[in-house]
Amino acid sequence: MKAFDLEQVRKDFPILSRAVNGKPLVYLDNAATAQKPACVIQALTNYYEHYNANIHRGIHTLSEEATSAYEAVRESIRDFIAAPCLRSVIFTRNATEAVNLVAHSWGRTNILPGDEIVLSAMEHHSNLVPWQLLASERGAKLVYLELTESGEIDLQQAASVIGARTKLVAVTMMSNVLGTIVPVAELAKLAHAAGALVLVDGAQGVPHLKTSVTELDCDFLVFSLHKMLGPTGVGVLWGRPELLEAMPPFLSGGDMIGSVWRDRVKFNELPYKFEAGTPNIADVIASGAAIDYLNRLGMDNVRAHEIELTKYALNRMKELDDALVYGPLDANKRGGVISFNFADVHPHDIGQILNESGIAIRAGHHCCQPLMRDLKVAGTARASFYIYNTKDEIDQFLEALQEADKVMGHVACR
Amino acid sequence: MKAFDLEQVRKDFPILSRAVNGKPLVYLDNAATAQKPACVIQALTNYYEHYNANIHRGIHTLSEEATSAYEAVRESIRDFIAAPCLRSVIFTRNATEAVNLVAHSWGRTNILPGDEIVLSAMEHHSNLVPWQLLASERGAKLVYLELTESGEIDLQQAASVIGARTKLVAVTMMSNVLGTIVPVAELAKLAHAAGALVLVDGAQGVPHLKTSVTELDCDFLVFSLHKMLGPTGVGVLWGRPELLEAMPPFLSGGDMIGSVWRDRVKFNELPYKFEAGTPNIADVIASGAAIDYLNRLGMDNVRAHEIELTKYALNRMKELDDALVYGPLDANKRGGVISFNFADVHPHDIGQILNESGIAIRAGHHCCQPLMRDLKVAGTARASFYIYNTKDEIDQFLEALQEADKVMGHVACR
Amino acid sequence: MSLADDLYRETILDHYHHPRNQGALEDATVKTEGVNPLCGDEVTLYLKVDSDAISDIKLEAHGCSINMASGSMMSEAVLGQSLEQAMSVAGVFKNMMLGGSQETALPEELEDLEALQGVRKYPVRIKCALLPWNTLLEAIETSRAKGEDHQE
Amino acid sequence: MSLADDLYRETILDHYHHPRNQGALEDATVKTEGVNPLCGDEVTLYLKVDSDAISDIKLEAHGCSINMASGSMMSEAVLGQSLEQAMSVAGVFKNMMLGGSQETALPEELEDLEALQGVRKYPVRIKCALLPWNTLLEAIETSRAKGEDHQE
Ligand SMILES: Cc1ncc(COP(=O)(O)O)c(C=O)c1O
Ligand SMILES: Cc1ncc(COP(=O)(O)O)c(C=O)c1O
């Protein structure tokens, strides 16, 4: 029984009829960015062809239409992450900017010398470097949650690390390398008991797992729309309203002000306080179409489809001699991201050879260099799935992997 | 003699065939944001339908294509502003973010207590509030260039204000309220003689005036693509490379790093050092189509068309009893932006009534509250022109203005 | 419907051209400023509160027709009312403006305010109509807080 | 053309599987690290410079086939050369990789390097091929700067 009509879904994505090197595109680089359904592209075209205008301060029809479409997406996002109130949904460029916003605005007013910021060992650079810079500026310290053999959070070690000095626990919801789903609510319990806040990097989690900020019990959540069928250029910061109210603005300029004099300023209310300058209006509006599309499929179905693909892929990977798969082996504990190394073939070469068969995977450090060091590799190859991927594509992927070994001179058998 | 084929240009903009309140749209809100030609919309669609992928670290075909299209636009921008080198062109979300980047990264490492930052009295909040916050944080002082009766920079007063304490002169290239074109090169001479740097807010200037950073002789230039036929969500910071090299990064995370360890980081080289996280890939690529379009028209022709429209509009405005037009009266000294007040009708009411005839103008403080205070008004109505506007549209605008007076009970004649 | 029917009805233009209770109030017990950050419109509201009732009210308003008319009507509607009653009128008005599209029938003494219903079709202008009322609510709150201070 | 013709030619695979001059150099006079920020590939280059010539060279490389092969070929091409000559070889190589699409004919002793020409069709991989060479140029610069220090 199919959770949704996969054939129909594939038809919704124009790019899937493209050929690469004479072969149909097999797009397995979804953790980097997702493809876009026609309705999202159409939302952009429709905006630019019919009601493109600057928002919030306009009195003419185009501006009113654009403003209400933009603000309606804020409501869609609020619903999508089950957030209690609207004014705590802030649009940014991407997840990275959202983390930086918190690090600058909350961090620089709250982190003191000696404080500790707890990260997991598998954080993406975007949820790591901003905290490094904050820590070094404020004399605070980064402390790491270590991973178990299978690449999971060790809650016991976490309990020993999160304590009175902890001011913030900043963790990914799902690893973009290992696929690991992090027990955020458990970590939040530890953090809150210690009086610390929790920031969740939902860049991988929100696109693939049904998300509720209340259930995660987090204080901040960041994510990027481009990884969930939306256009490039839109991220979201959600924060507890009382925290956001108390935080100073980050970027300043037009739209985020209440009144401006030559020598002083009164800021606008939330969410505008954090949205300076002309926003990415078109892409926010088109993000609404992406959210609607995911809602139509149902996030439970999205997850079910990915578990099925992941299970299948993990099983088939076992057939390969000499393939090393990282992360939890139970598809229920992980997202549809499979990082691996194969037969001593460098991930770049794997990526290159797969591309020859029209298969797009990613190769490298995946913006997780500290994790790579822990795994004692320079990089991994990574295949990642989304709603339009099929088992047939996974078969093609496996076939091409064996071809790669052949091209490189049968390293697996040397 | 027409500089370009206006009829053809109008056909290139799909939105211009839209009706508003049963009348053909007359879009005179170009200073807020410009409309987009079909080629820009097509560039977006083409990207999403054929080669959408995350850039810079991908080895597969889509990623290579996206990367080279993205980087090619950096070259187009470099050429468009006649910048000597490529690595000093940084993509941001908008002009506002670009100003903030400089205020945070350069400002917080260079501005000391007692230093002075010189602004003009007509700066947009986006080139004002970031300096206010910087100044108050660092104990520095804002100093203002006052305007003459006709809303122009007073170079004599400027010479008396720019001095040994000046660290930065941050001025608009063209006022978004008065239309005033600022003599940037003259101010730069004063600033550089005093050992200060010059940041130019090109949000209004770059879309309408042929621009060369060498001729402006500035140290930083910021602008927004959405005001020059490009999509929303893309801004540019250009800076002298030696300044950018010396500046610490602003936003941190993926893509802006060289190497990352658990406790330290080495940053990537320019321009990547300042582009953290997944960029707004699609919109940067589509911005290239906007630049190409402007280049095809020729910026000299764009300027000539706007001078012609502005001259015509200023002349026709004289027919109105009781209309007060702000800014220089000589169309050669100003851009195609006409701010005015009319017959004691509040700008909002003017805007509303014009909208009834399908005419889109802007009403309010235009993100220039300090200038409004200087002008002793709560706001102005503003009509602003671009390449697709016609004299016929200006006639309709004038007619609707007279209608507005009628609707409001002939305030002009009371 | 034309703009003149919806927005610029006669009642509104009358209040706009001849706003009631304009100016400063020398012996005000509360003075509150309101601003619409989107357009910069400002209003300064003066209340004279005597034994929990509004014994005098004045406004210094710089705004559009809707803003001015709404403030002028408001000043008439709440002058002489108890703070309690004034708050309830403000509630009725805000409900009318922010509620659905149905026409709301107001009590006779608030009839003038009905003229502002047309504004609901112009979302951006709703804020203009609400500014004086939100400022009133803030003023009442301030007045009450002061009262409590005195009792302590 | 197939991938095997362009990228994974026999010469390249040979250097990849049997990289020359791998390891650390105990008595190196310069040690330089290079990294490709896009993929994280790293190379550590050891030079022993005697009277302005490379008397020994070794690499510790962790990278893809192109990176490894390029480094291996480089070590053979510059071993025993004067710093001047090594820089000129690096220049020839970089020109070949970054120049237009024309096939470049290299002098006989650099023949192996010609195998890397196919990489030009894969822009992302050009950086892989250049990493060892850019590291070499940096090492030479460092070595010369040191030499000047000594002369002072
Ligand atoms: C003179 C001026 N500066 C800065 C800006 C800010 O541009 P953006 O909102 O695209 O950041 C604008 C546009 O509103 C402007 O007109
Ligand atoms: C786990 C994780 N965090 C953060 C990011 C950063 O997202 P963006 O580049 O959209 O800011 C990514 C995506 O690369 C990611 O996978």
Coordinates of N, CA and C in Angstrom, one line a residue, chain B residues 108-192:
Chain B
R108 N 32.7 47.3 13.9 CA 33.0 46.9 15.2 C 34.5 46.6 15.4
T109 N 35.2 46.6 14.4 CA 36.7 46.5 14.6 C 37.4 47.8 14.3
N110 N 36.7 48.8 13.8 CA 37.4 50.0 13.5 C 36.9 51.3 14.1
I111 N 35.6 51.3 14.6 CA 35.1 52.5 15.1 C 35.4 52.5 16.6
L112 N 36.0 53.7 17.0 CA 36.4 53.8 18.4 C 35.6 54.9 19.1
P113 N 35.6 55.0 20.4 CA 34.9 56.1 21.1 C 35.4 57.4 20.6
G114 N 34.5 58.3 20.3 CA 34.9 59.7 19.9 C 34.9 59.8 18.4
D115 N 35.0 58.6 17.7 CA 34.9 58.7 16.2 C 33.6 59.3 15.7
E116 N 33.7 59.8 14.5 CA 32.4 60.3 13.9 C 32.1 59.6 12.6
I117 N 30.8 59.3 12.5 CA 30.3 58.7 11.2 C 29.4 59.8 10.6
V118 N 29.7 60.2 9.4 CA 29.0 61.2 8.7 C 27.9 60.7 7.8
L119 N 26.7 61.1 8.0 CA 25.5 60.7 7.1 C 24.9 61.9 6.5
S120 N 24.1 61.7 5.5 CA 23.4 62.8 5.0 C 22.0 62.9 5.7
A121 N 21.4 64.0 5.6 CA 20.1 64.2 6.3 C 19.0 63.5 5.6
M122 N 19.3 62.8 4.4 CA 18.2 62.2 3.7 C 18.5 60.7 3.6
E123 N 19.2 60.1 4.5 CA 19.5 58.7 4.4 C 18.2 57.8 4.7
H124 N 18.1 56.7 4.0 CA 17.1 55.7 4.3 C 17.5 55.1 5.6
H125 N 16.4 54.6 6.3 CA 16.7 54.0 7.6 C 17.8 52.9 7.5
S126 N 17.8 52.2 6.4 CA 18.8 51.1 6.2 C 20.2 51.6 6.2
N127 N 20.4 52.8 5.9 CA 21.8 53.4 5.9 C 21.9 54.4 7.1
L128 N 21.1 54.2 8.1 CA 21.1 55.1 9.2 C 21.1 54.3 10.5
V129 N 20.0 53.5 10.7 CA 19.9 52.8 11.9 C 21.1 51.9 12.3
P130 N 21.7 51.2 11.3 CA 22.9 50.4 11.6 C 24.0 51.2 12.1
W131 N 24.1 52.5 11.7 CA 25.2 53.3 12.1 C 24.9 53.9 13.5
Q132 N 23.6 54.2 13.7 CA 23.1 54.6 15.0 C 23.5 53.6 16.1
L133 N 23.2 52.3 15.8 CA 23.4 51.3 16.8 C 24.9 51.1 17.0
L134 N 25.7 51.1 15.9 CA 27.1 51.0 16.0 C 27.7 52.1 16.8
A135 N 27.2 53.4 16.5 CA 27.7 54.5 17.3 C 27.4 54.4 18.8
S136 N 26.2 54.0 19.1 CA 25.9 54.0 20.5 C 26.6 52.8 21.2
E137 N 26.9 51.8 20.5 CA 27.6 50.7 21.1 C 29.1 51.0 21.3
R138 N 29.7 51.8 20.3 CA 31.1 52.1 20.4 C 31.4 53.5 21.0
G139 N 30.4 54.2 21.4 CA 30.6 55.6 21.9 C 31.1 56.5 20.8
A140 N 30.6 56.3 19.6 CA 31.0 57.2 18.5 C 29.8 58.1 18.3
K141 N 29.9 59.0 17.3 CA 28.9 60.0 17.1 C 28.5 60.1 15.7
L142 N 27.2 60.3 15.5 CA 26.7 60.5 14.1 C 26.7 62.0 13.8
V143 N 27.1 62.4 12.7 CA 27.1 63.8 12.3 C 26.4 63.9 10.9
Y144 N 25.7 64.9 10.7 CA 24.8 65.0 9.5 C 25.3 66.0 8.5
L145 N 25.2 65.6 7.2 CA 25.4 66.6 6.1 C 24.0 67.2 5.9
E146 N 23.9 68.5 6.1 CA 22.6 69.2 5.9 C 22.3 69.4 4.5
L147 N 21.0 69.6 4.2 CA 20.6 69.8 2.8 C 20.4 71.3 2.5
T148 N 20.5 71.7 1.3 CA 20.2 73.0 0.8 C 18.6 73.1 0.7
E149 N 18.1 74.3 0.5 CA 16.7 74.5 0.2 C 16.1 73.5 -0.8
S150 N 16.9 73.3 -1.9 CA 16.4 72.4 -2.9 C 16.7 70.9 -2.7
G151 N 17.2 70.6 -1.5 CA 17.4 69.2 -1.1 C 18.7 68.7 -1.6
E152 N 19.7 69.5 -1.8 CA 21.0 69.0 -2.3 C 22.0 69.1 -1.2
I153 N 23.1 68.3 -1.4 CA 24.2 68.3 -0.4 C 24.9 69.7 -0.5
D154 N 25.2 70.2 0.6 CA 25.9 71.5 0.7 C 27.4 71.2 0.9
L155 N 28.1 71.3 -0.2 CA 29.5 70.8 -0.1 C 30.4 71.6 0.9
Q156 N 30.0 72.9 1.0 CA 30.7 73.7 2.0 C 30.5 73.2 3.4
Q157 N 29.2 73.0 3.7 CA 29.0 72.5 5.1 C 29.6 71.1 5.2
A158 N 29.6 70.3 4.1 CA 30.2 69.0 4.2 C 31.7 69.1 4.5
A159 N 32.4 70.1 3.9 CA 33.8 70.3 4.1 C 34.1 70.7 5.6
S160 N 33.1 71.3 6.2 CA 33.3 71.8 7.6 C 33.0 70.6 8.6
V161 N 32.3 69.6 8.1 CA 31.8 68.5 9.0 C 32.8 67.3 8.9
I162 N 33.3 67.1 7.7 CA 34.2 65.9 7.5 C 35.6 66.4 7.9
G163 N 36.1 65.7 8.9 CA 37.4 66.1 9.4 C 38.2 65.0 10.1
A164 N 39.1 65.4 10.9 CA 40.0 64.4 11.5 C 39.3 63.3 12.3
R165 N 38.1 63.6 12.9 CA 37.4 62.6 13.7 C 36.6 61.7 12.8
T166 N 36.4 62.1 11.6 CA 35.5 61.3 10.7 C 36.2 59.9 10.4
K167 N 35.5 58.8 10.6 CA 36.0 57.5 10.2 C 35.3 57.0 9.0
L168 N 34.1 57.4 8.8 CA 33.3 56.9 7.7 C 32.3 58.0 7.3
V169 N 32.1 58.1 5.9 CA 31.0 58.9 5.4 C 30.1 57.9 4.6
A170 N 28.9 57.8 5.1 CA 28.0 56.8 4.6 C 26.8 57.6 3.9
V171 N 26.8 57.6 2.6 CA 25.7 58.4 1.9 C 25.0 57.7 0.8
T172 N 23.8 58.1 0.6 CA 23.1 57.5 -0.5 C 23.6 58.1 -1.8
M173 N 23.5 57.3 -2.9 CA 23.9 57.8 -4.2 C 22.8 58.6 -4.8
M174 N 21.6 58.3 -4.5 CA 20.4 59.0 -5.0 C 19.3 58.9 -3.9
S175 N 18.7 60.0 -3.6 CA 17.7 59.9 -2.5 C 16.5 59.3 -3.0
N176 N 15.9 58.4 -2.2 CA 14.7 57.7 -2.6 C 13.4 58.6 -2.3
V177 N 13.7 59.8 -1.7 CA 12.5 60.7 -1.5 C 12.6 61.9 -2.4
L178 N 13.8 62.5 -2.4 CA 14.0 63.8 -3.1 C 14.5 63.6 -4.5
G179 N 15.0 62.4 -4.8 CA 15.6 62.1 -6.1 C 17.0 62.7 -6.2
T180 N 17.4 63.5 -5.3 CA 18.7 64.1 -5.3 C 19.8 63.2 -5.7
I181 N 20.6 63.5 -6.6 CA 21.9 62.7 -6.9 C 23.0 63.4 -6.1
V182 N 23.7 62.5 -5.3 CA 24.7 63.0 -4.4 C 26.0 63.1 -5.1
P183 N 26.8 64.1 -4.9 CA 28.1 64.2 -5.5 C 29.1 63.3 -4.7
V184 N 29.0 62.0 -5.0 CA 29.8 61.1 -4.1 C 31.3 61.3 -4.3
A185 N 31.7 61.5 -5.5 CA 33.2 61.6 -5.7 C 33.7 62.8 -5.0
E186 N 33.0 63.9 -4.9 CA 33.4 65.1 -4.2 C 33.5 64.8 -2.7
L187 N 32.5 64.1 -2.2 CA 32.5 63.8 -0.8 C 33.6 62.8 -0.5
A188 N 33.9 61.9 -1.4 CA 35.0 60.9 -1.2 C 36.3 61.6 -1.1
K189 N 36.4 62.7 -1.9 CA 37.7 63.5 -1.9 C 37.9 64.0 -0.5
L190 N 36.8 64.6 0.0 CA 36.9 65.2 1.4 C 37.2 64.1 2.4
A191 N 36.5 63.0 2.3 CA 36.6 61.9 3.2 C 38.0 61.3 3.2
H192 N 38.5 61.0 2.0 CA 39.8 60.4 1.9 C 40.9 61.3 2.4

